[in-house]
XYZ file of C-alpha atoms in Angstrom:
654
model
C -13.299 -32.723 17.844
C -12.042 -31.205 21.127
C -8.581 -29.698 21.072
C -6.017 -30.765 23.616
C -4.449 -28.077 25.726
C -1.083 -26.922 24.414
C 1.863 -25.442 26.200
C 0.678 -21.894 26.599
C 1.887 -18.625 28.007
C 0.037 -19.534 31.160
C 1.546 -22.982 31.522
C 5.152 -22.289 30.651
C 6.256 -23.320 34.113
C 5.441 -26.831 32.857
C 8.259 -26.887 30.324
C 10.933 -29.508 30.975
C 13.834 -28.336 33.063
C 17.360 -27.942 31.730
C 20.672 -28.760 33.337
C 21.832 -25.277 32.395
C 19.811 -22.128 32.093
C 21.175 -21.019 28.729
C 22.552 -22.746 25.693
C 26.264 -22.098 25.037
C 25.434 -20.028 21.964
C 29.065 -19.033 21.478
C 29.745 -22.663 20.544
C 26.657 -23.018 18.315
C 25.497 -21.746 14.953
C 21.793 -21.171 14.207
C 20.499 -21.100 10.633
C 16.919 -20.164 9.780
C 15.889 -21.150 6.243
C 12.718 -19.948 4.549
C 11.455 -18.875 1.163
C 10.212 -15.653 2.754
C 13.468 -14.320 4.126
C 13.420 -10.749 2.717
C 10.749 -12.015 0.315
C 7.282 -10.771 1.267
C 4.737 -13.345 0.132
C 2.558 -13.989 3.202
C 2.476 -14.180 6.957
C 5.714 -16.194 7.266
C 7.584 -13.035 6.217
C 6.101 -11.252 9.223
C 7.048 -14.140 11.533
C 10.670 -14.117 10.410
C 11.044 -10.373 10.283
C 9.508 -9.609 13.699
C 11.168 -12.527 15.454
C 14.650 -11.617 14.214
C 15.409 -9.132 16.991
C 14.894 -11.478 19.919
C 16.815 -14.214 18.104
C 19.725 -11.844 17.505
C 19.574 -10.794 21.177
C 20.083 -14.454 22.122
C 22.480 -15.646 19.415
C 24.304 -12.528 18.324
C 26.527 -13.032 15.265
C 25.987 -16.809 15.401
C 22.502 -16.430 13.865
C 22.086 -16.564 10.074
C 19.044 -16.468 7.774
C 19.001 -18.120 4.361
C 16.491 -17.288 1.652
C 16.077 -16.655 -2.088
C 18.031 -13.858 -3.738
C 15.895 -11.165 -5.316
C 17.908 -8.161 -6.327
C 15.218 -5.595 -5.474
C 14.643 -7.072 -1.997
C 18.389 -7.388 -1.421
C 18.919 -3.686 -2.160
C 15.964 -2.405 -0.144
C 15.731 -4.700 2.879
C 19.237 -5.761 3.839
C 22.754 -4.369 3.844
C 25.650 -6.189 2.303
C 28.420 -7.090 4.720
C 31.334 -9.485 5.066
C 30.643 -12.842 6.781
C 31.633 -12.630 10.455
C 32.518 -16.331 10.586
C 35.490 -17.817 8.698
C 33.612 -21.045 7.945
C 30.715 -19.101 6.463
C 33.069 -17.090 4.271
C 34.876 -20.210 3.086
C 31.569 -21.885 2.178
C 30.358 -18.872 0.222
C 33.677 -18.524 -1.620
C 33.642 -22.208 -2.491
C 30.148 -21.965 -3.971
C 31.012 -18.892 -5.978
C 34.209 -20.500 -7.314
C 32.213 -23.502 -8.493
C 29.913 -21.204 -10.447
C 26.864 -22.466 -8.571
C 23.915 -20.372 -7.523
C 23.599 -20.431 -3.755
C 20.589 -22.491 -2.703
C 19.348 -23.549 0.653
C 20.415 -27.195 0.548
C 23.759 -26.553 -1.183
C 24.516 -23.801 1.287
C 23.921 -25.969 4.326
C 25.730 -28.995 2.960
C 28.755 -27.086 1.741
C 28.846 -25.063 4.900
C 29.038 -28.140 7.081
C 32.087 -29.439 5.210
C 33.921 -26.230 6.060
C 32.695 -26.251 9.631
C 34.270 -29.671 10.098
C 37.635 -28.061 9.464
C 37.232 -25.872 12.536
C 39.201 -26.999 15.510
C 36.315 -26.531 18.004
C 33.699 -28.093 15.699
C 30.631 -26.033 16.778
C 27.235 -27.640 16.718
C 24.699 -26.423 14.162
C 20.954 -25.894 14.576
C 19.052 -25.524 11.307
C 15.435 -24.341 11.397
C 13.472 -24.882 8.185
C 10.123 -23.186 7.425
C 7.611 -24.804 5.061
C 8.063 -27.350 2.288
C 10.074 -25.030 -0.036
C 12.926 -25.048 2.470
C 12.295 -28.686 3.415
C 14.442 -30.005 0.549
C 17.518 -28.766 2.479
C 16.434 -30.671 5.570
C 15.813 -33.911 3.675
C 19.160 -33.778 1.841
C 21.025 -32.897 5.047
C 19.596 -35.866 6.903
C 20.097 -38.257 3.945
C 23.756 -37.197 3.736
C 24.083 -37.640 7.512
C 25.203 -34.066 8.118
C 25.601 -33.835 11.908
C 23.271 -31.037 12.898
C 20.042 -30.510 14.864
C 17.028 -29.798 12.658
C 13.696 -28.133 13.331
C 10.872 -28.028 10.801
C 7.912 -25.645 11.113
C 4.784 -25.839 9.020
C 2.699 -22.689 9.145
C -0.128 -24.377 7.233
C -0.223 -27.824 5.647
C -0.038 -27.723 1.863
C -2.964 -30.080 1.311
C -5.078 -28.428 4.001
C -4.901 -25.073 2.227
C -5.918 -26.658 -1.105
C -8.796 -28.615 0.411
C -10.219 -25.560 2.187
C -9.864 -23.437 -0.948
C -12.043 -26.058 -2.698
C -14.872 -25.532 -0.134
C -14.383 -28.967 1.420
C -15.928 -29.637 4.831
C -12.412 -29.865 6.110
C -12.511 -30.034 9.891
C -15.435 -32.477 10.068
C -13.689 -34.894 7.696
C -10.054 -34.750 8.821
C -9.948 -38.448 9.553
C -11.808 -39.417 6.382
C -9.631 -37.896 3.622
C -7.580 -40.213 1.374
C -4.474 -38.024 1.612
C -2.496 -39.483 -1.272
C -5.479 -39.441 -3.631
C -6.449 -35.861 -2.710
C -2.893 -34.658 -3.299
C -2.658 -36.474 -6.604
C -5.942 -35.057 -7.883
C -4.715 -31.556 -7.158
C -1.379 -32.257 -8.860
C 0.622 -31.413 -5.730
C 1.645 -34.963 -4.803
C 5.365 -34.226 -5.286
C 5.180 -31.167 -3.031
C 3.100 -33.036 -0.488
C 5.706 -35.849 -0.364
C 8.453 -33.295 0.142
C 6.585 -31.662 2.989
C 5.821 -34.983 4.675
C 9.437 -36.172 4.264
C 10.712 -32.969 5.890
C 8.288 -33.425 8.782
C 9.414 -36.987 9.467
C 13.156 -36.287 8.913
C 13.320 -33.394 11.373
C 14.442 -33.875 14.974
C 11.690 -31.516 16.149
C 8.443 -30.735 14.323
C 6.534 -27.571 15.241
C 3.472 -25.718 14.051
C 1.975 -22.354 14.910
C -1.309 -23.213 16.640
C -3.233 -25.965 18.272
C -5.808 -26.054 15.451
C -3.000 -26.599 12.939
C -1.447 -29.237 15.186
C -4.651 -31.296 14.867
C -4.582 -30.755 11.103
C -0.893 -31.759 10.808
C -1.507 -34.942 12.786
C -4.021 -36.089 10.151
C -2.475 -34.611 7.024
C 1.209 -35.335 7.741
C 0.873 -38.201 10.262
C 3.073 -36.696 12.947
C 2.020 -34.786 16.069
C 3.988 -31.542 16.527
C 6.524 -31.676 19.338
C 6.054 -27.963 20.158
C 3.366 -25.434 19.276
C 5.047 -22.114 18.538
C 2.475 -19.263 18.513
C 3.270 -16.298 16.282
C 4.154 -13.057 17.981
C 4.773 -9.462 17.043
C 7.333 -6.802 17.768
C 4.936 -4.953 20.037
C 7.381 -2.098 20.589
C 7.004 -1.175 16.901
C 3.262 -0.586 17.340
C 3.467 0.790 20.852
C 2.036 4.282 21.160
C 1.482 4.327 24.912
C -1.372 6.748 25.655
C -1.254 8.155 22.110
C -3.022 5.277 20.381
C -6.435 6.901 20.986
C -5.208 10.148 19.399
C -3.749 8.169 16.510
C -7.154 6.572 15.976
C -8.804 9.991 15.788
C -6.182 11.421 13.420
C -6.284 8.509 11.000
C -10.055 8.292 11.162
C -10.151 11.851 9.760
C -8.095 10.680 6.751
C -10.582 7.848 6.083
C -13.459 10.288 6.426
C -11.890 12.478 3.735
C -11.779 9.503 1.390
C -15.423 8.699 2.188
C -16.458 12.301 1.448
C -14.975 11.978 -2.025
C -16.076 8.440 -2.772
C -19.694 9.075 -1.773
C -20.017 12.606 -3.144
C -23.589 13.339 -4.187
C -24.841 10.630 -1.808
C -23.320 11.910 1.410
C -26.592 11.988 3.297
C -25.258 10.200 6.372
C -23.545 11.661 9.388
C -19.797 10.920 9.320
C -19.610 11.461 13.079
C -21.919 8.477 13.487
C -20.228 6.365 10.810
C -18.221 3.277 11.771
C -15.424 1.866 9.608
C -15.088 -1.943 9.393
C -12.499 -3.710 7.257
C -11.184 -7.110 6.154
C -7.710 -7.482 4.649
C -5.346 -10.209 3.452
C -4.785 -12.566 0.583
C -7.720 -12.898 -1.783
C -8.863 -16.311 -0.603
C -12.628 -15.735 -0.667
C -13.735 -18.725 1.432
C -10.614 -19.336 3.481
C -10.542 -15.748 4.727
C -14.265 -15.768 5.480
C -15.264 -13.068 3.002
C -18.279 -15.233 2.067
C -19.937 -15.222 5.485
C -18.794 -11.640 6.091
C -20.791 -10.410 3.072
C -23.820 -12.424 4.073
C -23.595 -11.036 7.599
C -23.332 -7.503 6.237
C -26.602 -8.023 4.373
C -28.276 -9.076 7.608
C -26.664 -6.199 9.510
C -27.974 -3.767 6.923
C -31.478 -5.179 7.437
C -31.243 -4.851 11.254
C -29.991 -1.251 11.106
C -32.771 -0.281 8.713
C -35.506 -2.022 10.709
C -34.370 -0.313 13.913
C -34.141 3.032 12.047
C -30.592 3.438 13.232
C -28.679 6.637 12.577
C -25.466 4.645 12.501
C -23.841 4.008 9.125
C -21.202 1.334 8.540
C -18.654 1.698 5.741
C -16.902 -1.636 5.068
C -13.557 -1.840 3.304
C -12.357 -4.980 1.543
C -8.551 -4.687 1.197
C -7.679 -7.742 -0.950
C -5.380 -7.646 -3.984
C -7.041 -8.755 -7.218
C -6.382 -8.348 -10.969
C -7.052 -4.790 -12.111
C -5.883 -2.541 -14.908
C -6.232 0.882 -13.315
C -8.168 3.086 -10.929
C -11.873 3.492 -11.480
C -12.649 6.819 -13.194
C -15.590 7.461 -10.858
C -13.347 6.944 -7.802
C -10.714 9.378 -9.092
C -13.401 11.893 -10.055
C -14.868 11.691 -6.528
C -11.569 12.660 -4.914
C -11.075 15.459 -7.480
C -14.576 16.813 -6.733
C -13.902 16.701 -2.995
C -10.654 18.602 -3.404
C -12.299 21.194 -5.673
C -15.062 21.734 -3.112
C -12.475 22.202 -0.377
C -10.552 24.759 -2.441
C -13.781 26.645 -3.233
C -14.760 26.721 0.435
C -11.317 28.033 1.397
C -11.477 30.773 -1.226
C -14.942 31.975 -0.059
C -13.869 31.700 3.583
C -10.869 33.998 2.976
C -13.076 36.630 1.279
C -15.688 36.336 4.028
C -13.069 36.622 6.759
C -11.387 39.652 5.232
C -14.658 41.565 4.802
C -15.761 40.637 8.329
C -12.439 41.783 9.717
C -12.617 45.151 7.916
C -16.206 45.738 9.082
C -15.261 45.040 12.697
C -12.315 47.422 12.444
C -14.751 50.157 11.427
C -16.877 49.316 14.449
C -19.732 48.024 12.378
C -21.804 44.838 12.525
C -21.607 43.575 8.932
C -24.764 42.999 6.902
C -24.706 39.250 6.255
C -26.752 39.769 3.109
C -23.982 41.930 1.631
C -20.843 40.332 2.988
C -20.880 37.861 0.112
C -21.234 39.268 -3.413
C -22.852 37.769 -6.487
C -19.591 36.152 -7.665
C -19.259 34.284 -4.389
C -22.739 32.822 -4.729
C -22.026 31.887 -8.336
C -18.889 30.030 -7.323
C -20.731 28.132 -4.583
C -23.622 27.233 -6.878
C -21.186 25.865 -9.464
C -19.496 23.817 -6.739
C -22.842 22.403 -5.618
C -23.777 21.618 -9.226
C -20.488 19.730 -9.651
C -21.465 17.400 -6.784
C -24.600 16.218 -8.536
C -24.411 12.544 -9.330
C -26.801 10.428 -11.401
C -25.200 7.094 -10.530
C -24.557 5.250 -7.293
C -21.115 5.458 -5.652
C -18.929 2.647 -7.055
C -18.455 -0.506 -5.009
C -14.894 -1.004 -6.245
C -12.170 1.626 -6.537
C -10.448 -0.040 -9.513
C -11.403 -1.469 -12.909
C -11.577 -5.225 -12.329
C -10.344 -7.537 -15.075
C -12.780 -10.292 -14.080
C -15.692 -8.155 -12.965
C -18.399 -10.668 -13.871
C -16.789 -13.611 -12.085
C -15.094 -11.867 -9.168
C -16.337 -13.579 -5.956
C -16.750 -10.403 -3.901
C -18.518 -8.433 -6.629
C -20.713 -11.422 -7.507
C -21.898 -11.701 -3.898
C -22.392 -7.956 -3.610
C -24.774 -8.236 -6.561
C -26.504 -11.194 -4.917
C -27.129 -9.417 -1.586
C -27.859 -6.067 -3.249
C -25.493 -3.807 -1.329
C -25.009 -1.210 -4.068
C -24.349 1.831 -1.788
C -27.859 3.206 -2.286
C -29.193 5.986 -0.054
C -31.364 3.588 1.956
C -28.500 1.231 2.793
C -26.993 1.661 6.241
C -24.070 -0.557 5.220
C -21.860 0.741 2.442
C -19.198 -1.380 0.685
C -15.851 -0.285 -0.725
C -13.712 -2.931 -2.431
C -10.086 -1.751 -2.706
C -8.377 -4.557 -4.733
C -4.841 -3.369 -3.980
C -2.667 -3.202 -0.911
C -2.694 0.239 0.658
C 0.091 2.762 0.040
C 0.759 6.278 1.288
C 1.431 7.312 -2.347
C -2.014 6.254 -3.622
C -4.061 9.104 -5.172
C -7.247 7.595 -3.744
C -6.533 6.496 -0.192
C -3.033 7.790 0.655
C -2.482 5.750 3.829
C -0.165 2.980 4.905
C -1.814 -0.182 6.217
C -0.892 0.605 9.842
C -2.425 4.102 9.600
C -5.569 2.675 8.016
C -6.003 0.032 10.723
C -5.591 2.650 13.473
C -8.315 4.777 11.832
C -10.885 1.975 11.618
C -13.252 0.915 14.381
C -13.372 -2.875 13.838
C -11.403 -5.458 11.914
C -13.473 -8.439 10.775
C -11.631 -11.687 9.950
C -14.109 -14.623 10.106
C -11.629 -17.077 8.526
C -12.436 -20.703 7.899
C -8.801 -21.684 7.349
C -6.301 -19.548 9.252
C -3.420 -21.384 10.916
C -2.588 -18.265 12.927
C -3.955 -14.934 11.675
C -1.722 -11.880 11.929
C -4.368 -9.372 10.937
C -6.406 -9.556 14.175
C -3.167 -9.654 16.127
C -2.013 -6.426 14.507
C -5.390 -4.883 15.346
C -4.984 -5.918 18.953
C -1.561 -4.329 19.496
C -2.863 -1.095 17.930
C -5.891 -1.073 20.228
C -8.502 -1.847 17.535
C -11.186 -4.462 18.351
C -11.425 -7.359 15.902
C -13.539 -10.370 14.977
C -11.814 -13.754 14.571
C -12.917 -17.398 14.725
C -12.237 -20.531 16.715
C -10.764 -22.050 13.515
C -7.875 -19.554 13.556
C -4.806 -20.022 15.682
C -5.181 -16.497 17.055
C -8.806 -17.102 18.061
C -7.959 -20.367 19.858
C -5.033 -18.649 21.619
C -7.246 -15.803 22.853
C -10.036 -18.150 23.959
C -7.507 -19.992 26.090
C -6.162 -16.873 27.793
C -9.152 -14.536 28.192
C -12.237 -15.232 30.258
C -14.485 -12.895 28.295
C -12.787 -12.092 24.973
C -15.555 -9.788 23.706
C -15.123 -7.528 26.764
C -11.519 -7.017 25.601
C -12.537 -6.355 22.007
C -11.850 -9.867 20.680
C -15.057 -11.282 19.158
C -14.686 -15.007 18.413
C -17.147 -16.536 15.945
C -17.792 -20.246 16.372
C -17.188 -21.801 12.958
C -16.117 -25.185 14.297
C -19.240 -26.439 16.017
C -21.943 -24.343 14.345
C -23.469 -24.363 10.878
C -22.621 -21.662 8.362
C -26.001 -19.989 8.933
C -25.551 -19.992 12.709
C -22.055 -18.537 12.324
C -23.484 -15.773 10.088
C -26.078 -14.938 12.718
C -23.446 -14.808 15.452
C -21.198 -12.549 13.377
C -24.188 -10.318 12.562
C -25.020 -10.049 16.267
C -21.388 -9.148 17.108
C -21.406 -6.329 14.562
C -24.903 -5.126 15.511
C -23.915 -5.021 19.198
C -20.781 -3.077 18.257
C -22.942 -0.548 16.367
C -25.066 -0.071 19.491
C -22.097 1.000 21.606
C -21.706 4.680 22.503
C -18.522 6.522 21.639
C -17.425 6.325 25.264
C -17.917 2.565 25.334
C -15.810 2.144 22.188
C -13.009 4.186 23.769
C -13.101 2.012 26.905
C -13.040 -1.129 24.807
C -10.031 0.092 22.765
C -8.170 0.675 26.023
C -8.814 -2.922 27.069
C -7.839 -4.262 23.647
C -4.531 -2.475 23.630
C -3.656 -3.913 27.065
C -3.603 -7.396 25.545
C -0.474 -6.497 23.586
C 1.902 -8.256 25.980
C 0.203 -11.594 25.228
C 1.490 -11.309 21.619
C 4.991 -9.989 22.317
C 7.913 -12.032 20.923
C 9.737 -11.356 24.184
C 7.362 -13.981 25.614
C 6.284 -16.108 22.689
C 9.837 -16.420 21.378
C 10.531 -18.819 24.238
C 8.584 -21.535 22.379
C 11.175 -21.371 19.578
C 13.956 -21.508 22.159
C 12.430 -24.658 23.618
C 12.164 -26.208 20.127
C 15.894 -25.578 19.508
C 16.805 -26.970 22.939
C 14.768 -30.087 22.206
C 16.354 -30.552 18.777
C 19.869 -30.324 20.225
C 19.037 -32.854 22.929
C 17.873 -35.313 20.260
C 20.691 -34.694 17.788
C 23.495 -34.534 20.361
C 22.208 -36.371 23.457
C 25.694 -36.850 24.873
C 26.200 -33.075 25.139
C 22.710 -31.605 25.582
C 20.475 -33.306 28.123
C 16.875 -32.552 28.991
C 14.656 -33.793 31.823
C 12.356 -36.347 30.217
C 9.730 -36.090 32.946
C 6.338 -35.018 31.610
C 5.485 -31.425 32.447
C 3.035 -31.126 35.314
C -0.580 -30.403 34.338
C -1.584 -26.758 34.711
C -4.881 -24.977 34.390
C -3.404 -21.840 32.888
C -4.088 -18.195 33.700
C -7.004 -16.420 32.045
C -7.656 -12.699 31.903
C -10.631 -12.052 34.167
C -13.756 -10.355 32.979
C -13.211 -6.590 33.548
C -15.079 -5.401 36.632
C -16.394 -2.438 34.646
C -18.432 -4.704 32.382
C -22.005 -4.833 33.764
C -23.456 -8.311 34.388
C -26.290 -7.725 31.938
C -25.979 -6.222 28.439
C -29.065 -4.100 29.148
C -27.119 -2.149 31.730
C -24.562 -0.918 29.204
C -26.195 -1.229 25.794
C -29.182 0.597 24.429
C -32.252 -1.491 23.814
C -32.316 -0.019 20.323
C -29.454 1.517 18.378
C -31.549 4.684 17.886
C -30.821 6.856 20.893
C -30.200 10.450 21.784
C -27.021 12.294 22.675
C -28.458 12.834 26.131
C -28.524 9.086 26.659
C -24.855 8.948 25.666
C -24.008 11.565 28.286
C -25.820 9.622 30.994
C -23.969 6.443 30.043
C -20.621 8.245 30.209
C -21.320 9.556 33.692
C -22.727 6.358 35.177
C -20.404 3.757 33.671
C -18.266 2.342 36.541
C -14.879 2.577 34.875
C -11.538 3.746 36.261
C -8.849 3.338 33.614
C -5.869 3.436 35.981
C -7.478 1.058 38.458
C -8.391 -1.450 35.775
C -4.951 -1.281 34.151
C -3.306 -1.950 37.519
C -5.609 -4.913 38.118
C -4.594 -6.382 34.756
C -0.923 -5.899 35.528
C -1.298 -7.773 38.805
C -3.228 -10.599 37.128
C -0.825 -11.152 34.238
C 1.614 -13.967 34.972
C 4.881 -13.450 33.164
C 5.484 -16.798 31.435
C 9.226 -16.783 31.323
C 12.282 -15.024 32.493
C 14.485 -15.134 29.440
C 17.538 -15.199 31.585
C 20.438 -12.894 32.146
C 21.799 -10.873 29.252
C 25.021 -12.374 27.876
C 28.178 -10.416 28.572
C 28.894 -7.705 26.091
C 25.209 -7.235 25.206
C 23.304 -4.238 26.389
C 20.016 -4.901 28.113
C 17.272 -2.922 26.407
C 14.516 -1.275 28.423
C 11.671 -3.728 28.880
C 13.704 -6.699 27.598
C 14.131 -9.863 29.587
C 12.437 -8.283 32.578
C 9.549 -9.694 34.548
């Protein structure tokens, strides 16, 4: 099923024209309602949190978010303050006086009654995210509250359930009996609420073109605007330091690996690559199934080619556990003890060497260490002896026998044996800098890895590969994820920029596995220099994902909602936008026309070959960066900064 071309960053000149450049935000109020306002559940939290800044820059104190009250989140994520608007304060006081708990629908409805008392009667735009907030939209429209409404679905409710049940979803979109499927899964009431919100809204949006096709079939309405998810790129920006950050954080991961694989550390950490997959534990939806199968095939290829490259793969997915694995804790304790022993012997050795040199003598290396030193070192070596294989999981799993990841690890036989070139570490908990095992935040961990692998089957957008991109880390995604479709549309050769896109839409599962295996095997064949060059290219794609640009889609959705709710005041040119081909990043000139010119015919190669590649590779970083800057078409000028607001460096500029 071919996808129609959406309004994209490259075709933003095709948006309908407005009679005035900016909305009169001083006379408007914008409310954004979602269950994930200050409530971290999934990717919608990231959307709302990262988009807040550009929305505040546009709307100032006329922008409000509404979400559930959780005391812990309230104390740690926001600051209590007095309402800046008299109508808002009156509405909140009225609700409190009635002894009612503030809810989304009651808040909006009660608020509008107080707004009607204002002399100027400002117009209201209410943006609702997902079906949980949709009840407020439905009630507002049924009570004829005069306001413009926008509804965004980040993933259809039924679509997520169907894909979780291993249905052949995308090949049968037009064949599902929607009502029956929702009823069988006991979500019919929620599905009806979601569908009602979609059809009651003035403007319906979704986050990607692949989800737009899904929504058309599941909810029977085509989205008016596709609003791609962005990031606050400035938060991740490290300028020229991101390569150094990669090296620093890679050392931390290497320390964990030294402890986790103690007794079996017979591979070279300098030639070890770190891959990872992270997110909600949706085994099939997130593509963990084909990832594990591809790892088995990658392990076979590396062994057949006698590669000296080792791949350590991390699965960062929260599951039910009761504590850390004893073996994992012991490994880190052994590593620390070995380090302390080495430091103690080093100090003694250094002191005796220093004293001998002061006397003008060349020390006798057979006497510089005494019997006690050798005893200490022998005990340390004995402590590293291990009669079992390194554990696959770092925690004690409650459902070890039925856990999908562990069950498939047993099926493919990746038990971290000495002969395996692919090692697996399942960390069933989100990362934390206070962890006794892997004391790193998620951002630090991502920067230290070499490749993020996210071969999702159902991924309306996909923030994880996007976060990799802005941190300069190559990633694998699919053409069934919004992020993958977006990158395919804007980049001529995504793999040259470190974005590997697996075809899961038009290929069988086995063919997709082979393609993913080939991507990972080719990545393992790259020299260190080639990986550095690729990370530079990946990081330069950051601007494509910046909210300063992608936020304009939300602006357009609000403009469109106002024109439909208040046509007498807000007018829009109804002429269809002109067709555009869209700009695509060119293939970098430094990429040779044939893989044989840049990749080794076999992953087993010498350091001398690496040196030759580094000298001969036609790459000029400054020249290539300048070429990219000239080729990037800035999609929008966000307009002049309103009076009284300071223009930040890099904001609103072309």
